[in-house]
Coordinates of C-alpha atoms in Angstrom, one line a residue:
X1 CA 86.7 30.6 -15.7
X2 CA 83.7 28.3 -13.8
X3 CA 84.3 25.0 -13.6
X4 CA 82.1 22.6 -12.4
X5 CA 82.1 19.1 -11.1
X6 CA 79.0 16.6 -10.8
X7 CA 78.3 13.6 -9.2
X8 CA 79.5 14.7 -5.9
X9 CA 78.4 11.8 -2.6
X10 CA 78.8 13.1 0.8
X11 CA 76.7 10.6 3.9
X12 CA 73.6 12.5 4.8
X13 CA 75.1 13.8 8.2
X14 CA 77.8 15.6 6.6
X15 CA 78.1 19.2 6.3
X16 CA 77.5 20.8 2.7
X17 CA 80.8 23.1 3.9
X18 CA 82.1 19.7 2.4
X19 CA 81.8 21.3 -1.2
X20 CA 83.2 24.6 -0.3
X21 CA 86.4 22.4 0.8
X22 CA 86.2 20.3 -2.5
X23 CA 86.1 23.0 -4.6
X24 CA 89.2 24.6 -3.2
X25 CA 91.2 21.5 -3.0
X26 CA 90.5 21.8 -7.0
X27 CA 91.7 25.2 -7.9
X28 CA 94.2 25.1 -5.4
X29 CA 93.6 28.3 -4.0
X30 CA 90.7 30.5 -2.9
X31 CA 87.1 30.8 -4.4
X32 CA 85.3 34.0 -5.0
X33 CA 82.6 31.9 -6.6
X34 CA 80.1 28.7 -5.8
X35 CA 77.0 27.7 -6.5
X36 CA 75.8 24.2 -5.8
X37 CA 73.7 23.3 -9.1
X38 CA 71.9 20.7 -8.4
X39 CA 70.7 18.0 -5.3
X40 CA 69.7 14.9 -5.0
X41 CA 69.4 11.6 -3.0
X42 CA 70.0 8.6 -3.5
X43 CA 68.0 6.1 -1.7
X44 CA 68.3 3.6 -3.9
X45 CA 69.9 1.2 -1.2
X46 CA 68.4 2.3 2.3
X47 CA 71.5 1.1 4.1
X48 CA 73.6 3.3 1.7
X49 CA 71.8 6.6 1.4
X50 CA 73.6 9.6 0.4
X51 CA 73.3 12.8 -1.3
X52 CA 74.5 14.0 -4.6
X53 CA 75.7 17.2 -5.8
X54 CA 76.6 19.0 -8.8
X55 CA 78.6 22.6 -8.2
X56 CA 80.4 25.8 -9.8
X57 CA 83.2 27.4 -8.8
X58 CA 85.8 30.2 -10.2
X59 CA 88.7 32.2 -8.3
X60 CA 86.5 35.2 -10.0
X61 CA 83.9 37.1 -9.4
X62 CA 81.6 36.9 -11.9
X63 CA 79.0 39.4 -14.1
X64 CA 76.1 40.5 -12.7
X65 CA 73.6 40.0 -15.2
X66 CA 72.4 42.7 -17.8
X67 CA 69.1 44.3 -17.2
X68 CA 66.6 43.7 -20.1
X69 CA 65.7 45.5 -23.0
X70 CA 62.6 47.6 -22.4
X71 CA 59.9 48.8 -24.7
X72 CA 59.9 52.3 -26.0
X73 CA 56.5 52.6 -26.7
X74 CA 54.6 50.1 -24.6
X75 CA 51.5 48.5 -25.2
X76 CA 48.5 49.0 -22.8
X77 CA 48.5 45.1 -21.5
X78 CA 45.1 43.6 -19.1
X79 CA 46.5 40.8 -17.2
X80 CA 44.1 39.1 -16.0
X81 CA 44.3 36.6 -13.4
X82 CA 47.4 36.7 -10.9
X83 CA 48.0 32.9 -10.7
X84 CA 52.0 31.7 -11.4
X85 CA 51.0 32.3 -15.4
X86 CA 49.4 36.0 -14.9
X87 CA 51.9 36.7 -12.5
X88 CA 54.9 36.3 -13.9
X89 CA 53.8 37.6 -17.1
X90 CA 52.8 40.8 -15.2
X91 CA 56.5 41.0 -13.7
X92 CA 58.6 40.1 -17.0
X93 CA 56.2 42.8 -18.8
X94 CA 57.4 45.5 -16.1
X95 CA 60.8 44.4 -16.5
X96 CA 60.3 45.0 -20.4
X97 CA 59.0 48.3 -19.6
X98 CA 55.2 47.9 -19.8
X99 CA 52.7 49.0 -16.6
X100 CA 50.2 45.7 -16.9
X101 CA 46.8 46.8 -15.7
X102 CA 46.1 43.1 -13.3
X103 CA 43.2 42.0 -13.1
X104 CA 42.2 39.6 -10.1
X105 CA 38.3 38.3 -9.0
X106 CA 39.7 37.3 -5.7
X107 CA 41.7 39.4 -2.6
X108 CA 45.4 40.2 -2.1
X109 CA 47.2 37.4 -0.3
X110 CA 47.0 39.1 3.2
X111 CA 43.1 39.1 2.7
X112 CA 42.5 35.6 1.1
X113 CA 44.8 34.1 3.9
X114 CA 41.4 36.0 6.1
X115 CA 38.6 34.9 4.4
X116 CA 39.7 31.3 3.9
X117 CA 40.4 30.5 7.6
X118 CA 37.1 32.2 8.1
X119 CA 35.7 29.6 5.5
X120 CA 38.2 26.6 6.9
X121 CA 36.3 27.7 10.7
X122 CA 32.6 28.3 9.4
X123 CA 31.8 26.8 6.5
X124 CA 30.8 29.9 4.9
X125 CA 32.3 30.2 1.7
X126 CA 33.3 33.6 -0.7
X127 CA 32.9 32.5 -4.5
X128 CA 35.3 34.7 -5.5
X129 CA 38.2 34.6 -2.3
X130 CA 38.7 31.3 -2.0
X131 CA 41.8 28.8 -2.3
X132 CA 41.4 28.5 -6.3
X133 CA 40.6 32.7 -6.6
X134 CA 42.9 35.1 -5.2
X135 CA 46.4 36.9 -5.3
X136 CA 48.8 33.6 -6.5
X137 CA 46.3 31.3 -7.6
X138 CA 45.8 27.7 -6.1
X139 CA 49.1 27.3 -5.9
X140 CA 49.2 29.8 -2.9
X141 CA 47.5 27.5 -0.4
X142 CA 49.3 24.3 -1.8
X143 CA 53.1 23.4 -1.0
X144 CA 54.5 26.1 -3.6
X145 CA 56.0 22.5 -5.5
X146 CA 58.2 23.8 -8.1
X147 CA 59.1 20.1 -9.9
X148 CA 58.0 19.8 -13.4
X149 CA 58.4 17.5 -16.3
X150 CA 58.5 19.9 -18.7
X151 CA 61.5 21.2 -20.3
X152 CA 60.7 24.6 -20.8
X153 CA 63.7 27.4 -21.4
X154 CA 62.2 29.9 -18.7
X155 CA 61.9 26.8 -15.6
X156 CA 65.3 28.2 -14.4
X157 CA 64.3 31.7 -14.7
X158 CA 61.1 30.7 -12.7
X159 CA 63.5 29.4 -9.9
X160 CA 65.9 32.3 -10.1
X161 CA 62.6 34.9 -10.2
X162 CA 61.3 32.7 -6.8
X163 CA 64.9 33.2 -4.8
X164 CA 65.0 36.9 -5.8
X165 CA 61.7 37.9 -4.2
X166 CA 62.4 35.7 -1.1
X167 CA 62.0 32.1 -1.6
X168 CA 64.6 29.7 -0.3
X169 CA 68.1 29.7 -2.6
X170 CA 67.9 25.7 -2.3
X171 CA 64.9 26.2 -4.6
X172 CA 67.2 26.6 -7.5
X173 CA 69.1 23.5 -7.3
X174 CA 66.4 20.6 -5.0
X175 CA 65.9 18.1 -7.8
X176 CA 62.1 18.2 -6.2
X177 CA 62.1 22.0 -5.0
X178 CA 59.3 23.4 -2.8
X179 CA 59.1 27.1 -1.2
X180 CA 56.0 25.6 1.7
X181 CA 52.7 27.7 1.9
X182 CA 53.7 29.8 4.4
X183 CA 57.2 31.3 2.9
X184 CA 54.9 31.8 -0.3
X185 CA 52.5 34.1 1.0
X186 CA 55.7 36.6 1.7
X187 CA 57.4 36.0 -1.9
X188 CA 53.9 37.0 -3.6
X189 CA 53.6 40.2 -1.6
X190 CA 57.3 40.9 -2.5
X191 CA 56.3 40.4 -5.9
X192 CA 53.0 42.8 -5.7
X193 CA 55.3 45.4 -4.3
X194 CA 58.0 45.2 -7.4
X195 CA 55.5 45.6 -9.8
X196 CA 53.7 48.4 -8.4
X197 CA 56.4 50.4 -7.6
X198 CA 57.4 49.7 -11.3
X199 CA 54.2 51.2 -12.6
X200 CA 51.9 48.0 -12.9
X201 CA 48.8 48.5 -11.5
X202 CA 46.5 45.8 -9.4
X203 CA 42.9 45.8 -9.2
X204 CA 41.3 43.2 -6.7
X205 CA 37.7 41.8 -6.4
X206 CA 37.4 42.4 -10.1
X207 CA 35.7 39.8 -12.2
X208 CA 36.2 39.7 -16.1
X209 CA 33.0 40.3 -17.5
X210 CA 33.1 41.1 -21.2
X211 CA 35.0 42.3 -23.7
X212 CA 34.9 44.6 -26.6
X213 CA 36.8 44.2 -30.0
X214 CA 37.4 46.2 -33.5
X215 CA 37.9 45.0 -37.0
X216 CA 38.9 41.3 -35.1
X217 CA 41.6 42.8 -31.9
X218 CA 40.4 43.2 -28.6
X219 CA 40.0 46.8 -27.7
X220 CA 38.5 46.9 -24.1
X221 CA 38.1 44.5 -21.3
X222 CA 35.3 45.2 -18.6
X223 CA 35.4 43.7 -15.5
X224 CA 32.9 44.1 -12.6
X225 CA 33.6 44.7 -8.9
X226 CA 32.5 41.6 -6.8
X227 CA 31.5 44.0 -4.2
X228 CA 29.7 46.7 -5.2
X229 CA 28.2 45.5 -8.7
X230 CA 29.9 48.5 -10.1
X231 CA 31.1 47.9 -13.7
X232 CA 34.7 49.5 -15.2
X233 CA 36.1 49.4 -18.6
X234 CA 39.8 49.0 -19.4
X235 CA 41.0 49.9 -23.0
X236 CA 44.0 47.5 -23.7
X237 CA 46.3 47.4 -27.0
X238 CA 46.2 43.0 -25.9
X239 CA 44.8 41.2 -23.1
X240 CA 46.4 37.8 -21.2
X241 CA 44.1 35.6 -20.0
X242 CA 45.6 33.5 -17.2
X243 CA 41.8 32.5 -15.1
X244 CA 43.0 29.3 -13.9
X245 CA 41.4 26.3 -14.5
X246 CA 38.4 26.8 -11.7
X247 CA 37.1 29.7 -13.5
X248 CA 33.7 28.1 -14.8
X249 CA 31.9 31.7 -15.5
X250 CA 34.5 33.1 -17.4
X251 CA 35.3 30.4 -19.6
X252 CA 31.7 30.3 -20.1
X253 CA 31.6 33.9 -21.1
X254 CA 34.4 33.9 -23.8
X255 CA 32.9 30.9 -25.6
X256 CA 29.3 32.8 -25.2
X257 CA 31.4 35.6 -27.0
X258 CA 33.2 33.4 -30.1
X259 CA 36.3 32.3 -28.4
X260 CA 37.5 29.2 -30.2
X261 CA 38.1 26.5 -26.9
X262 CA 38.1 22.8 -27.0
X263 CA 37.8 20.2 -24.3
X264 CA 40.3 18.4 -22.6
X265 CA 40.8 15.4 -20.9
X266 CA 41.1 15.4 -16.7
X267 CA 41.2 12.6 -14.5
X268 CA 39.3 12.8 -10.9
X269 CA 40.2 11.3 -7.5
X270 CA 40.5 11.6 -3.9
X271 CA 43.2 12.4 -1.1
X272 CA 45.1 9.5 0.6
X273 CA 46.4 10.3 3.4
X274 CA 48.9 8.1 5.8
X275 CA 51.1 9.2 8.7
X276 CA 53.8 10.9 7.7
X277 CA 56.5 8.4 9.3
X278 CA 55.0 5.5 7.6
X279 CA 56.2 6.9 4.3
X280 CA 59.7 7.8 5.7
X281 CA 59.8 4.1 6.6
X282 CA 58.9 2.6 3.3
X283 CA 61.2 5.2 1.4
X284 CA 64.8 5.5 3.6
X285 CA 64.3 2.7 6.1
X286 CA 65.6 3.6 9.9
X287 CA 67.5 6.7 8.0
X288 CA 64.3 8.5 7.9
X289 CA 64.5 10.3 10.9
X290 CA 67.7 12.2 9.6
X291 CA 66.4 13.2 6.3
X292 CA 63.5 16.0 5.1
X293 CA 59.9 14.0 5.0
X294 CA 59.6 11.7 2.7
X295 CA 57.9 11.8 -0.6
X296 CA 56.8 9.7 -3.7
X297 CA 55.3 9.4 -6.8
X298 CA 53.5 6.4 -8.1
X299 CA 51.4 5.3 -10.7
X300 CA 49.9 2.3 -11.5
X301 CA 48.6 0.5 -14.9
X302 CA 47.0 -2.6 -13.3
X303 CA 43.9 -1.4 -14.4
X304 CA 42.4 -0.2 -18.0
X305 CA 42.5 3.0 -16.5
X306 CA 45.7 4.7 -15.4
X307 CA 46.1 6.0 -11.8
X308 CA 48.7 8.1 -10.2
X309 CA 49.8 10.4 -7.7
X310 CA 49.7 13.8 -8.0
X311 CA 50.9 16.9 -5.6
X312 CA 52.1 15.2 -3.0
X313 CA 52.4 16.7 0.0
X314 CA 54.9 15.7 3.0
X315 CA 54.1 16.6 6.6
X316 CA 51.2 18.6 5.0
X317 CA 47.4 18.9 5.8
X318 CA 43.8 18.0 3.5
X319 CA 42.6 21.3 2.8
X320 CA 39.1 22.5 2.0
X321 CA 39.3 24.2 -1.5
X322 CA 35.8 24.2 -3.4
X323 CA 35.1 27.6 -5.0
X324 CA 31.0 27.1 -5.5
X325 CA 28.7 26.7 -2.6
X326 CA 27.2 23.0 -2.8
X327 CA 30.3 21.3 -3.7
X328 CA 33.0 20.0 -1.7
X329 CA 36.5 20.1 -3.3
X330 CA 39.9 18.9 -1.4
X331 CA 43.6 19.7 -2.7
X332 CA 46.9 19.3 -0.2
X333 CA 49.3 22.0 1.5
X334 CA 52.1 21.7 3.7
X335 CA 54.6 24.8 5.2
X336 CA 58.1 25.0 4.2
X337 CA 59.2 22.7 7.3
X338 CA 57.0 19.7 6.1
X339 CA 56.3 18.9 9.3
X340 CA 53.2 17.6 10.3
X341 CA 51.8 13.9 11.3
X342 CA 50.8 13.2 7.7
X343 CA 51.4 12.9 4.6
X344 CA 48.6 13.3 1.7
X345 CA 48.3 12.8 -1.9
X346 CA 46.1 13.2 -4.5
X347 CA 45.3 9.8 -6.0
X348 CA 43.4 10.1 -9.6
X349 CA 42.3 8.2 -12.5
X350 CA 42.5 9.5 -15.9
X351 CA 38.8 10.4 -17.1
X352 CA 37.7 9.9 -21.0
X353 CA 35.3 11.4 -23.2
X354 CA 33.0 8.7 -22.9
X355 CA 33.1 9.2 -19.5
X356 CA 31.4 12.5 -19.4
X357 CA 30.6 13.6 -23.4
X358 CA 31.2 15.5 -26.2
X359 CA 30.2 19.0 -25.3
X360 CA 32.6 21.6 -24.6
X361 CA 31.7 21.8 -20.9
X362 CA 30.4 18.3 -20.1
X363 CA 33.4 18.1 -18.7
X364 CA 33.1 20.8 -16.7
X365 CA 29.9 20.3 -15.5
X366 CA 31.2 16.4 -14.6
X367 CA 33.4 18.0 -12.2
X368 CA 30.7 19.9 -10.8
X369 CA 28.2 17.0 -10.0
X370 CA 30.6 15.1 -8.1
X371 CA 31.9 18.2 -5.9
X372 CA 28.2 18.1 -5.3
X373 CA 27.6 14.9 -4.5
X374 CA 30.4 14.9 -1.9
X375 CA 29.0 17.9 -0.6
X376 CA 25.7 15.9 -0.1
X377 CA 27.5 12.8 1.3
X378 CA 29.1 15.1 3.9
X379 CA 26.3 17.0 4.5
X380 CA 27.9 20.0 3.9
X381 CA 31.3 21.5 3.5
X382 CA 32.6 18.9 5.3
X383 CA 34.2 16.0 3.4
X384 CA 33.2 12.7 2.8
X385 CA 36.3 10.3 4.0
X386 CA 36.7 6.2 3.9
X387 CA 39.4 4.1 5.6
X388 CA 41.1 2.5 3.1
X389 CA 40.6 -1.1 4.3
X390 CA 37.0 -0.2 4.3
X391 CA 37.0 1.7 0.8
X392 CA 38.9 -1.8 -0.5
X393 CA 36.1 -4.4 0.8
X394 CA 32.6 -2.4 0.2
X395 CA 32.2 -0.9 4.2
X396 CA 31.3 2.4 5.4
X397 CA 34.0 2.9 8.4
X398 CA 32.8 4.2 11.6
X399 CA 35.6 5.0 13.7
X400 CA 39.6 6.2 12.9
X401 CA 42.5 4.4 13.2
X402 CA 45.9 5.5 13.7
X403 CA 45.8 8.0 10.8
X404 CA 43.4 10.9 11.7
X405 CA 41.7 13.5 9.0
X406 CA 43.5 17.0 8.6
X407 CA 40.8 18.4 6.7
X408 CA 39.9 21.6 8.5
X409 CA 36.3 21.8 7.4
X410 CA 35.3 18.7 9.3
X411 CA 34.4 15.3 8.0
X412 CA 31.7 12.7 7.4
X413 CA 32.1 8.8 6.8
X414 CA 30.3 8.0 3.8
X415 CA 31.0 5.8 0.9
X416 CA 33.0 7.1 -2.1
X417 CA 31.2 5.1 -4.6
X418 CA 28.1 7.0 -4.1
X419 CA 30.4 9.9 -5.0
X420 CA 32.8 8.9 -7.3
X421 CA 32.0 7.5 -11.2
X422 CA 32.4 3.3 -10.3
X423 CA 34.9 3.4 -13.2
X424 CA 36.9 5.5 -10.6
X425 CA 36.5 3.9 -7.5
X426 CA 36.7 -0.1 -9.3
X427 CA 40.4 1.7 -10.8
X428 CA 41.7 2.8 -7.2
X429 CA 40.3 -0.8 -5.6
X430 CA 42.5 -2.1 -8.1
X431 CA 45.5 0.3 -8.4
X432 CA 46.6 1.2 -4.3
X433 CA 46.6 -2.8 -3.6
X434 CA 49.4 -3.0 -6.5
X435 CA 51.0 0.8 -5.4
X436 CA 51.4 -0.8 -2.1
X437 CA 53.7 -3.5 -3.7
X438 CA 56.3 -0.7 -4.2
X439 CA 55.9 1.9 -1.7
X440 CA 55.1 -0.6 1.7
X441 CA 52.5 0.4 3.2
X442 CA 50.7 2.6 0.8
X443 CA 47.6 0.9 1.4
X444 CA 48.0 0.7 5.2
X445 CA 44.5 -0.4 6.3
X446 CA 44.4 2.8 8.4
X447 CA 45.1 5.4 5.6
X448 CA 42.4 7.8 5.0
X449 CA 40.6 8.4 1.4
X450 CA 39.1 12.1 1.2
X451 CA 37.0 13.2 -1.1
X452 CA 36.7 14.7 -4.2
X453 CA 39.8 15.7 -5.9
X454 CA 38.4 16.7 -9.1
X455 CA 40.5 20.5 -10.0
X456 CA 43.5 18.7 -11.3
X457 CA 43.4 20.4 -14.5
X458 CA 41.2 22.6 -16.7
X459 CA 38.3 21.1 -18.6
X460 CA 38.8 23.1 -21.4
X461 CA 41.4 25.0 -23.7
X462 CA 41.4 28.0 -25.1
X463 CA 42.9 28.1 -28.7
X464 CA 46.1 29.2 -29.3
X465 CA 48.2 30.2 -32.5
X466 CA 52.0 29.8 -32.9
X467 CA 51.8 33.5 -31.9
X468 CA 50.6 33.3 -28.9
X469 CA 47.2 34.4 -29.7
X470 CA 43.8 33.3 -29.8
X471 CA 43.2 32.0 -33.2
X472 CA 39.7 33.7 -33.4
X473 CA 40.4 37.0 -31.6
X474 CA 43.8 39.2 -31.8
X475 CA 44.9 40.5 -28.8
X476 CA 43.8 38.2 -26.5
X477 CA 46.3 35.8 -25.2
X478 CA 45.4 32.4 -23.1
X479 CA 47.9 31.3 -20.4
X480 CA 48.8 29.2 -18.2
X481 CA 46.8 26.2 -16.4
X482 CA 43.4 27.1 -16.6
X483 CA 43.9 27.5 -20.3
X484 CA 45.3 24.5 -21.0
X485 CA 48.7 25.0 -21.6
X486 CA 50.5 24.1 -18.5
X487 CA 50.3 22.1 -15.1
X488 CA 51.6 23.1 -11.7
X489 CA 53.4 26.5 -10.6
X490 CA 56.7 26.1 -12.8
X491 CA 55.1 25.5 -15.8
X492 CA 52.6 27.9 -15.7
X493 CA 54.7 30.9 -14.2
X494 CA 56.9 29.8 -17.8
X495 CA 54.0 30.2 -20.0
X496 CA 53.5 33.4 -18.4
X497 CA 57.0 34.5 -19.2
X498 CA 57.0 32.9 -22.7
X499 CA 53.6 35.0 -23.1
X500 CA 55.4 38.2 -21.7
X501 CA 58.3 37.4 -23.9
X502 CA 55.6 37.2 -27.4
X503 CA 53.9 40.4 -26.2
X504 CA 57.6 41.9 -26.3
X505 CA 58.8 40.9 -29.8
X506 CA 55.4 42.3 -31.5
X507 CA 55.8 45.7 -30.0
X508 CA 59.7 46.1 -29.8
X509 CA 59.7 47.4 -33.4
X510 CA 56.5 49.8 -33.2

């Protein structure tokens, strides 16, 4: 029998062997099993910071668990996209004995890692290998942050799929789990390898270009080789649709074809960046130094507008990740280690209809017209970036201060108000004065503002039935992020699995 105890305080220099002790202490006798469950800390009082645990234990050995039921006759399945949500729906489809046919615009990881440090070096940019297009999505060049606010029954089986291809076991249990960048691009080709060898196949440098259907249900998806122009079609039983929410063309191309999709709601923003110890500081007082680097969330209603923070990443870098030439686009990555000299954040401002219209891709074209206007302010790829004491009082800074720019493209002082709506840049003059008041220090006169944050979440949304399916064409199945149903790698990767899951229960019986 596991039993389990909670609330568990050891002092942050003690060793979790600790648990291992407590747990015997409580049976008495030896353990054959233990899992800790859960972590946290508690820095509530800086001069008292410890962390908590929850943990199992039995004197047994327990069950391995069951393999899952598998299809007899499967269904010919077109994954398309290999984000977290086309991913794992690709995986939990091999594991229910389908061979998914996965369709990807961009490279394999080993390649994409290539072509984007050739981009981060030289400015030159491949539309379709990029950090939003490629084997893992835009979560592949992030911080592989695994928090989420949703509730969803597959989370934990996200975590447990993570550890079992090669991602840190702490994963499972961090209240605020990460696997780093660098671990990730290893856990994704372990995943790539389990699926082939299980009969899925991958296709790379394919771009979805059309479909066919018959009496309503799609019946073929054709897709187009980014290299050679060379056009192949795919006969499919159903087709996922997991593009990712930076796939302008393609959501472009379904509506052009009678997809039923809405518009959504996004907010915009920039990076703020601030040394990496000053955050430690403000969070854990002197204690910093003996615990991981510091994070925080924060959001502020001081203004008619709300703004927050948004993947936040400690000891991490700016990265360039635009995916059209002419635009400039920033997001945030740090390695499993978390440790480098700063810490960034995205910092963005919810975004209205009014803001940017009606139409199904005014938002989307929004987005585009600032990345371009950045682009223009940098002259370039490189971005356009403001000290925040100078983004605060009206002043184009000229020189750095303590904090300096990791963005690897290069960068340009300019002012973000010529870049940024001035709905967006009056809501951050007003919201990282009264963020400072609880995280000291947040707006440190030296802390850096990048820009343009503007991929935090799709523009549109692709219908969706209680089935899973598009409500104006069987067979096809949106997914994930860029279809509006999700938000950041655990979420998305349990869409995927809930899609997988759908695709299961239709055909189980046929």
């Amino acid at each position: 029998m596991i039993q389990r105890l909670d609330n568990i305080k050891l002092n942050i220099t003690e060793s979790e062997d600790s648990l291992v002790k407590i747990a015997q202490k409580r049976l008495k006798r030896g353990i054959k099993y233990f899992k800790i469950l859960k972590k946290s800390l508690d820095a509530r009082d800086k001069n008292n910071i410890f962390w908590v645990y929850s943990i199992a234990f039995s004197d047994e050995n327990q069950e391995e668990i069951k393999p899952l039921e598998r299809l007899a006759n499967p269904p010919k399945v077109a994954v398309i996209g290999t984000g977290p949500a086309g991913l794992f729906c690709a995986l939990r489809l091999v594991e229910r004995g389908v061979r998914p046919i996965i369709i990807e615009r961009g490279e394999s990881v080993e390649n994409r890692r290539k072509t984007i440090d050739f981009f981060f070096k030289n400015g030159v940019l491949d539309e379709n290998s990029n950090v939003q297009f490629g084997e893992g999505g835009a979560g592949t060049f992030s911080d592989g942050k695994l928090n989420t606010q949703t509730r969803d029954g597959f989370n934990k089986n996200v975590l447990e799929t993570f550890k079992k291809f090669g991602a840190p076991e702490e994963i499972t249990y961090l209240n605020k789990p990460h696997i780093g960048s660098d671990k990730l691009f290893y856990v994704l080709q372990n995943i790539r390898k389990y699926i082939e060898d299980h009969g899925g196949k991958y296709h790379f440098h394919q771009i979805f270009t059309r479909f066919e259907h018959k009496n309503g249900r799609i019946c073929t998806v054709f897709h187009r080789n980014s290299h050679t122009g060379e056009e192949a079609a795919t006969p499919v039983d159903c087709a996922v649709v997991a593009i990712g929410h930076s796939a302008r063309d393609t959501f472009k191309m379904l509506a052009s074809n009678g997809v039923a999709m809405e518009p959504r709601d996004f907010a915009v923003g920039v990076r703020i960046e601030h040394l990496a110890n000053t955050i430690g500081f403000a969070q854990y007082g002197k204690s910093y130094k003996l615990l991981p680097t510091a994070d925080y969330k924060l959001i502020s209603h001081a203004h008619e507008r709300t703004v927050f923070t948004f993947c936040m990443c400690p000891g991490g870098v700016v990265i360039p990740a635009a995916s059209e030439n002419s635009g400039v686009v920033t997001n945030g990555m740090s390695f499993y280690a978390r440790d480098g000299v700063n810490s960034n954040s995205a910092l963005m401002v919810q975004m209205k209809r009014e803001d940017f219209g009606e139409g199904l891709f005014d938002g989307m074209e929004f987005q585009r017209e600032i990345e371009r206007r950045a682009y223009r302010a940098g002259g370039g790829f490189k971005a356009p970036v403001q000290l925040c004491k100078d983004f605060l009082t009206g002043r184009t800074s000229s020189a750095f201060g303590e904090v300096k720019p990791t963005y690897a493209a290069g960068t340009a002082f300019a002012p973000l108000e010529a870049v940024l709506p001035k709905i967006t840049t009056d809501a951050l003059k007003v919201a990282i004065p009264d963020m400072d008041k609880r995280l000291k220090g947040f707006a440190d006169p030296d802390a850096l503002l990048t820009g343009v944050e503007s991929r935090f979440s799709s523009p549109v949304r692709i219908l969706r039935g209680e089935d899973g399916e598009s409500i104006s064409l069987k067979g096809l199945y949106p997914c994930g992020e860029g279809s509006g149903y999700s938000g950041g790698i655990t979420s998305s990767a349990a869409d995927g699995l809930k899609i997988a899951e759908i695709i299961f229960e239709k055909y189980k019986n046929h």
